[in-house]
Amino acid sequence: MAGQVSEMDLEIVLMQAMTAAKNIRPQRDRLLQLRRRLEQLSLSPGDDDHAGRIKKLARDLFDVYYIGIEYGARTLLTCLKLAAEGGARLAVNFAFATMPDEQLHDALVAQRLPARPTTQTEAFSRVEVTLHAVKVLQDHHVPRCIEHLVGQRPPIVGERRKADPSDKAQDADTAVDLDKARDYLDRAITLADLAVKHIDLAVAVISRFLDPKEVTSLSHFTDETTYISEKGPYPSD
């Protein structure tokens, strides 16, 4: 059928989508854990090692977006590329690609979860939305959180998607403000949670076009091969 990926090509596409889903979920959970640590730091400003704990939190946040979720973002790109090469009809939302980060955040949150997808095209649209959500939190919200924790913007993964007039230069000093850091982290977690829901739906719909045994096999394979973090299991502190 025109606009649909063949079963043979769809297997590798689904593998990429499954891999992204299994990478993004633990990164979302890690951000939730780090928010709890930030809340604890906000309640104990007089702690003897307060500054050291803030730096450790910033370092762990850096690992999530620069090392952890970067793998998921690249896998999402690969998923869409392979789908297009396989003949998929992609309903790309070009407006999302040109929005400033904060406007895109609001648009993604307002969209929430549209009607449940039933076609390959609708499923791939969910993959695209997942990618936008991941890139905004990776390129903007988590780095801004770190900036307000330690007073300086950390490096961004690769080149920025687009210029955002609200951004400050990376080498500019910023006042440390735990409340603002918490606000940016809250926004990042909102997008991460949306990304998890979108990619899970995409995987479920794409799976319907394949033999259930093959889907089960791909699921087991991605359980074993998905990259979570080169740091290994995240600490529980």
mmCIF file of C-alpha atoms in Angstrom:
data_model
loop_
_atom_site.group_PDB
_atom_site.id
_atom_site.type_symbol
_atom_site.label_atom_id
_atom_site.label_comp_id
_atom_site.label_asym_id
_atom_site.label_seq_id
_atom_site.Cartn_x
_atom_site.Cartn_y
_atom_site.Cartn_z
ATOM 1 C CA MET A 1 0.000 0.000 0.000
ATOM 2 C CA ALA A 2 1.330 3.470 -0.918
ATOM 3 C CA GLY A 3 2.748 5.383 2.031
ATOM 4 C CA GLN A 4 3.267 2.262 4.134
ATOM 5 C CA VAL A 5 6.551 0.638 5.051
ATOM 6 C CA SER A 6 6.864 -3.008 4.048
ATOM 7 C CA GLU A 7 6.936 -5.632 6.785
ATOM 8 C CA MET A 8 10.623 -6.350 6.204
ATOM 9 C CA ASP A 9 11.633 -2.682 6.495
ATOM 10 C CA LEU A 10 9.190 -2.061 9.328
ATOM 11 C CA GLU A 11 10.985 -4.522 11.592
ATOM 12 C CA ILE A 12 14.130 -2.370 11.751
ATOM 13 C CA VAL A 13 12.005 0.777 12.120
ATOM 14 C CA LEU A 14 10.149 -0.766 15.062
ATOM 15 C CA MET A 15 13.431 -1.835 16.628
ATOM 16 C CA GLN A 16 14.595 1.796 16.597
ATOM 17 C CA ALA A 17 11.298 2.987 18.096
ATOM 18 C CA MET A 18 11.459 0.341 20.836
ATOM 19 C CA THR A 19 15.056 1.261 21.599
ATOM 20 C CA ALA A 20 14.153 4.945 21.908
ATOM 21 C CA ALA A 21 11.238 4.134 24.215
ATOM 22 C CA LYS A 22 13.442 2.010 26.474
ATOM 23 C CA ASN A 23 16.054 4.756 26.637
ATOM 24 C CA ILE A 24 13.736 7.702 27.261
ATOM 25 C CA ARG A 25 11.680 6.192 30.089
ATOM 26 C CA PRO A 26 14.612 5.693 32.515
ATOM 27 C CA GLN A 27 15.913 9.170 31.678
ATOM 28 C CA ARG A 28 12.476 10.570 32.632
ATOM 29 C CA ASP A 29 12.593 8.583 35.854
ATOM 30 C CA ARG A 30 16.093 9.894 36.539
ATOM 31 C CA LEU A 31 14.892 13.480 36.113
ATOM 32 C CA LEU A 32 12.117 12.786 38.622
ATOM 33 C CA GLN A 33 14.697 11.485 41.078
ATOM 34 C CA LEU A 34 16.915 14.519 40.548
ATOM 35 C CA ARG A 35 13.952 16.825 41.148
ATOM 36 C CA ARG A 36 13.493 15.221 44.564
ATOM 37 C CA ARG A 37 17.147 15.949 45.325
ATOM 38 C CA LEU A 38 16.679 19.559 44.221
ATOM 39 C CA GLU A 39 13.673 19.866 46.526
ATOM 40 C CA GLN A 40 15.775 18.570 49.423
ATOM 41 C CA LEU A 41 18.527 21.084 48.636
ATOM 42 C CA SER A 42 15.987 23.911 48.626
ATOM 43 C CA LEU A 43 14.879 22.896 52.135
ATOM 44 C CA SER A 44 18.396 22.743 53.599
ATOM 45 C CA PRO A 45 20.307 25.850 52.406
ATOM 46 C CA GLY A 46 22.483 25.890 55.526
ATOM 47 C CA ASP A 47 23.884 22.397 54.997
ATOM 48 C CA ASP A 48 27.676 22.270 55.340
ATOM 49 C CA ASP A 49 28.078 20.620 51.949
ATOM 50 C CA HIS A 50 25.242 22.483 50.229
ATOM 51 C CA ALA A 51 27.418 23.873 47.417
ATOM 52 C CA GLY A 52 29.017 20.494 46.799
ATOM 53 C CA ARG A 53 25.647 18.771 46.614
ATOM 54 C CA ILE A 54 24.400 21.337 44.119
ATOM 55 C CA LYS A 55 27.444 20.729 41.911
ATOM 56 C CA LYS A 56 26.856 16.968 42.126
ATOM 57 C CA LEU A 57 23.217 17.466 41.141
ATOM 58 C CA ALA A 58 24.272 19.600 38.165
ATOM 59 C CA ARG A 59 26.765 16.939 37.114
ATOM 60 C CA ASP A 60 24.108 14.231 37.248
ATOM 61 C CA LEU A 61 21.700 16.395 35.233
ATOM 62 C CA PHE A 62 24.466 16.909 32.684
ATOM 63 C CA ASP A 63 24.876 13.133 32.370
ATOM 64 C CA VAL A 64 21.152 12.683 31.729
ATOM 65 C CA TYR A 65 20.888 15.085 28.815
ATOM 66 C CA TYR A 66 24.424 14.979 27.402
ATOM 67 C CA ILE A 67 25.015 11.226 27.729
ATOM 68 C CA GLY A 68 21.763 9.443 28.539
ATOM 69 C CA ILE A 69 18.933 10.894 26.484
ATOM 70 C CA GLU A 70 21.206 11.870 23.585
ATOM 71 C CA TYR A 71 21.172 8.211 22.569
ATOM 72 C CA GLY A 72 17.371 8.231 22.530
ATOM 73 C CA ALA A 73 17.312 11.383 20.401
ATOM 74 C CA ARG A 74 19.667 9.883 17.813
ATOM 75 C CA THR A 75 17.619 6.685 17.748
ATOM 76 C CA LEU A 76 14.425 8.642 17.102
ATOM 77 C CA LEU A 77 16.101 10.404 14.171
ATOM 78 C CA THR A 78 17.223 7.042 12.805
ATOM 79 C CA CYS A 79 13.693 5.662 13.182
ATOM 80 C CA LEU A 80 12.199 8.487 11.113
ATOM 81 C CA LYS A 81 14.978 8.321 8.519
ATOM 82 C CA LEU A 82 14.522 4.582 8.011
ATOM 83 C CA ALA A 83 10.749 4.982 7.820
ATOM 84 C CA ALA A 84 11.129 7.626 5.090
ATOM 85 C CA GLU A 85 13.610 5.457 3.193
ATOM 86 C CA GLY A 86 11.127 2.578 3.446
ATOM 87 C CA GLY A 87 8.418 4.620 1.730
ATOM 88 C CA ALA A 88 6.522 5.980 4.726
ATOM 89 C CA ARG A 89 4.270 8.977 4.247
ATOM 90 C CA LEU A 90 5.470 11.319 6.993
ATOM 91 C CA ALA A 91 3.103 14.078 8.103
ATOM 92 C CA VAL A 92 5.868 16.418 9.265
ATOM 93 C CA ASN A 93 4.780 19.403 11.355
ATOM 94 C CA PHE A 94 6.998 22.139 9.918
ATOM 95 C CA ALA A 95 5.670 24.716 12.405
ATOM 96 C CA PHE A 96 7.292 22.804 15.268
ATOM 97 C CA ALA A 97 10.673 22.977 13.550
ATOM 98 C CA THR A 98 10.689 26.796 13.543
ATOM 99 C CA MET A 99 9.262 27.584 16.990
ATOM 100 C CA PRO A 100 11.463 29.022 19.757
ATOM 101 C CA ASP A 101 12.018 26.500 22.544
ATOM 102 C CA GLU A 102 9.564 27.919 25.099
ATOM 103 C CA GLN A 103 6.830 28.333 22.465
ATOM 104 C CA LEU A 104 7.411 24.769 21.282
ATOM 105 C CA HIS A 105 7.180 23.538 24.875
ATOM 106 C CA ASP A 106 3.788 25.210 25.231
ATOM 107 C CA ALA A 107 2.595 23.848 21.875
ATOM 108 C CA LEU A 108 3.613 20.293 22.747
ATOM 109 C CA VAL A 109 1.951 20.485 26.161
ATOM 110 C CA ALA A 110 -1.224 21.985 24.674
ATOM 111 C CA GLN A 111 -1.362 19.222 22.071
ATOM 112 C CA ARG A 112 -1.052 16.529 24.738
ATOM 113 C CA LEU A 113 -2.212 13.202 23.269
ATOM 114 C CA PRO A 114 -4.460 13.604 20.178
ATOM 115 C CA ALA A 115 -6.741 10.792 19.037
ATOM 116 C CA ARG A 116 -5.112 7.403 19.350
ATOM 117 C CA PRO A 117 -3.106 6.674 16.172
ATOM 118 C CA THR A 118 -4.251 3.837 13.928
ATOM 119 C CA THR A 119 -2.118 4.194 10.789
ATOM 120 C CA GLN A 120 1.612 4.079 10.174
ATOM 121 C CA THR A 121 1.581 7.771 9.233
ATOM 122 C CA GLU A 122 -0.070 8.697 12.537
ATOM 123 C CA ALA A 123 2.363 6.491 14.440
ATOM 124 C CA PHE A 124 5.362 8.151 12.810
ATOM 125 C CA SER A 125 3.867 11.543 13.678
ATOM 126 C CA ARG A 126 4.042 10.435 17.322
ATOM 127 C CA VAL A 127 7.706 9.549 16.823
ATOM 128 C CA GLU A 128 8.296 13.043 15.432
ATOM 129 C CA VAL A 129 6.534 14.678 18.397
ATOM 130 C CA THR A 130 8.631 12.529 20.740
ATOM 131 C CA LEU A 131 11.774 13.811 19.046
ATOM 132 C CA HIS A 132 10.690 17.445 19.407
ATOM 133 C CA ALA A 133 9.917 16.947 23.105
ATOM 134 C CA VAL A 134 13.251 15.257 23.749
ATOM 135 C CA LYS A 135 15.233 17.907 21.873
ATOM 136 C CA VAL A 136 13.590 20.820 23.707
ATOM 137 C CA LEU A 137 14.347 19.383 27.128
ATOM 138 C CA GLN A 138 17.837 18.374 25.972
ATOM 139 C CA ASP A 139 18.759 21.627 24.224
ATOM 140 C CA HIS A 140 16.980 24.084 26.473
ATOM 141 C CA HIS A 141 15.271 23.151 29.722
ATOM 142 C CA VAL A 142 17.846 20.914 31.395
ATOM 143 C CA PRO A 143 20.792 23.164 30.394
ATOM 144 C CA ARG A 144 18.904 26.191 31.762
ATOM 145 C CA CYS A 145 18.242 24.281 34.978
ATOM 146 C CA ILE A 146 21.962 23.581 35.314
ATOM 147 C CA GLU A 147 22.727 27.216 34.508
ATOM 148 C CA HIS A 148 20.636 28.384 37.463
ATOM 149 C CA LEU A 149 22.212 25.771 39.730
ATOM 150 C CA VAL A 150 25.863 26.659 39.107
ATOM 151 C CA GLY A 151 25.738 30.084 37.421
ATOM 152 C CA GLN A 152 26.927 29.053 33.978
ATOM 153 C CA ARG A 153 25.424 27.344 30.932
ATOM 154 C CA PRO A 154 26.786 23.859 30.189
ATOM 155 C CA PRO A 155 27.684 22.711 26.656
ATOM 156 C CA ILE A 156 24.859 21.795 24.288
ATOM 157 C CA VAL A 157 24.894 18.476 22.418
ATOM 158 C CA GLY A 158 25.934 19.294 18.842
ATOM 159 C CA GLU A 159 24.604 22.418 17.141
ATOM 160 C CA ARG A 160 21.507 24.225 18.318
ATOM 161 C CA ARG A 161 18.411 23.460 16.250
ATOM 162 C CA LYS A 162 17.590 27.133 16.018
ATOM 163 C CA ALA A 163 18.371 30.434 17.634
ATOM 164 C CA ASP A 164 16.244 31.336 20.639
ATOM 165 C CA PRO A 165 16.295 35.073 21.473
ATOM 166 C CA SER A 166 15.562 34.261 25.131
ATOM 167 C CA ASP A 167 18.856 32.373 25.466
ATOM 168 C CA LYS A 168 21.923 33.964 26.991
ATOM 169 C CA ALA A 169 25.441 33.354 25.765
ATOM 170 C CA GLN A 170 26.874 30.135 27.131
ATOM 171 C CA ASP A 171 29.796 31.922 28.773
ATOM 172 C CA ALA A 172 27.664 34.558 30.523
ATOM 173 C CA ASP A 173 27.355 34.347 34.296
ATOM 174 C CA THR A 174 23.873 33.712 35.653
ATOM 175 C CA ALA A 175 22.620 34.241 39.190
ATOM 176 C CA VAL A 176 22.187 30.986 41.079
ATOM 177 C CA ASP A 177 18.480 30.532 41.718
ATOM 178 C CA LEU A 178 17.159 27.171 42.898
ATOM 179 C CA ASP A 179 13.537 28.190 42.295
ATOM 180 C CA LYS A 180 14.234 28.982 38.637
ATOM 181 C CA ALA A 181 16.245 25.771 38.346
ATOM 182 C CA ARG A 182 13.278 23.846 39.703
ATOM 183 C CA ASP A 183 10.940 25.545 37.218
ATOM 184 C CA TYR A 184 13.101 24.523 34.248
ATOM 185 C CA LEU A 185 13.415 20.989 35.614
ATOM 186 C CA ASP A 186 9.639 20.763 36.049
ATOM 187 C CA ARG A 187 9.178 21.771 32.410
ATOM 188 C CA ALA A 188 11.765 19.232 31.278
ATOM 189 C CA ILE A 189 9.985 16.472 33.193
ATOM 190 C CA THR A 190 6.638 17.446 31.645
ATOM 191 C CA LEU A 191 8.155 17.023 28.179
ATOM 192 C CA ALA A 192 9.929 13.805 29.128
ATOM 193 C CA ASP A 193 6.647 12.359 30.364
ATOM 194 C CA LEU A 194 4.906 13.374 27.134
ATOM 195 C CA ALA A 195 7.755 11.839 25.137
ATOM 196 C CA VAL A 196 7.328 8.520 26.962
ATOM 197 C CA LYS A 197 3.577 8.468 26.266
ATOM 198 C CA HIS A 198 3.962 9.402 22.589
ATOM 199 C CA ILE A 199 6.684 6.858 21.818
ATOM 200 C CA ASP A 200 4.854 4.094 23.703
ATOM 201 C CA LEU A 201 1.775 4.701 21.552
ATOM 202 C CA ALA A 202 3.883 4.766 18.396
ATOM 203 C CA VAL A 203 5.476 1.435 19.289
ATOM 204 C CA ALA A 204 2.071 -0.118 20.028
ATOM 205 C CA VAL A 205 0.629 0.970 16.671
ATOM 206 C CA ILE A 206 3.658 0.035 14.562
ATOM 207 C CA SER A 207 3.670 -3.384 16.260
ATOM 208 C CA ARG A 208 0.211 -4.139 14.863
ATOM 209 C CA PHE A 209 1.619 -4.271 11.341
ATOM 210 C CA LEU A 210 4.037 -7.099 12.212
ATOM 211 C CA ASP A 211 3.773 -10.702 13.299
ATOM 212 C CA PRO A 212 3.353 -10.855 17.107
ATOM 213 C CA LYS A 213 6.213 -13.348 17.411
ATOM 214 C CA GLU A 214 8.561 -10.957 15.613
ATOM 215 C CA VAL A 215 7.422 -8.108 17.868
ATOM 216 C CA THR A 216 8.157 -10.213 20.944
ATOM 217 C CA SER A 217 11.577 -11.113 19.581
ATOM 218 C CA LEU A 218 12.398 -7.451 18.891
ATOM 219 C CA SER A 219 11.239 -6.487 22.368
ATOM 220 C CA HIS A 220 13.534 -9.054 23.992
ATOM 221 C CA PHE A 221 16.434 -7.964 21.776
ATOM 222 C CA THR A 222 16.025 -4.277 22.624
ATOM 223 C CA ASP A 223 15.749 -5.138 26.329
ATOM 224 C CA GLU A 224 19.293 -6.478 26.084
ATOM 225 C CA THR A 225 20.836 -3.878 23.774
ATOM 226 C CA THR A 226 19.280 -0.513 24.647
ATOM 227 C CA TYR A 227 21.806 1.987 25.955
ATOM 228 C CA ILE A 228 20.726 3.667 29.181
ATOM 229 C CA SER A 229 23.868 5.376 30.444
ATOM 230 C CA GLU A 230 27.542 4.582 30.387
ATOM 231 C CA LYS A 231 27.454 5.428 34.097
ATOM 232 C CA GLY A 232 25.528 2.238 34.736
ATOM 233 C CA PRO A 233 22.573 2.100 37.153
ATOM 234 C CA TYR A 234 21.749 5.512 38.556
ATOM 235 C CA PRO A 235 22.523 6.078 42.252
ATOM 236 C CA SER A 236 19.613 6.225 44.655
ATOM 237 C CA ASP A 237 20.802 9.255 46.627
#
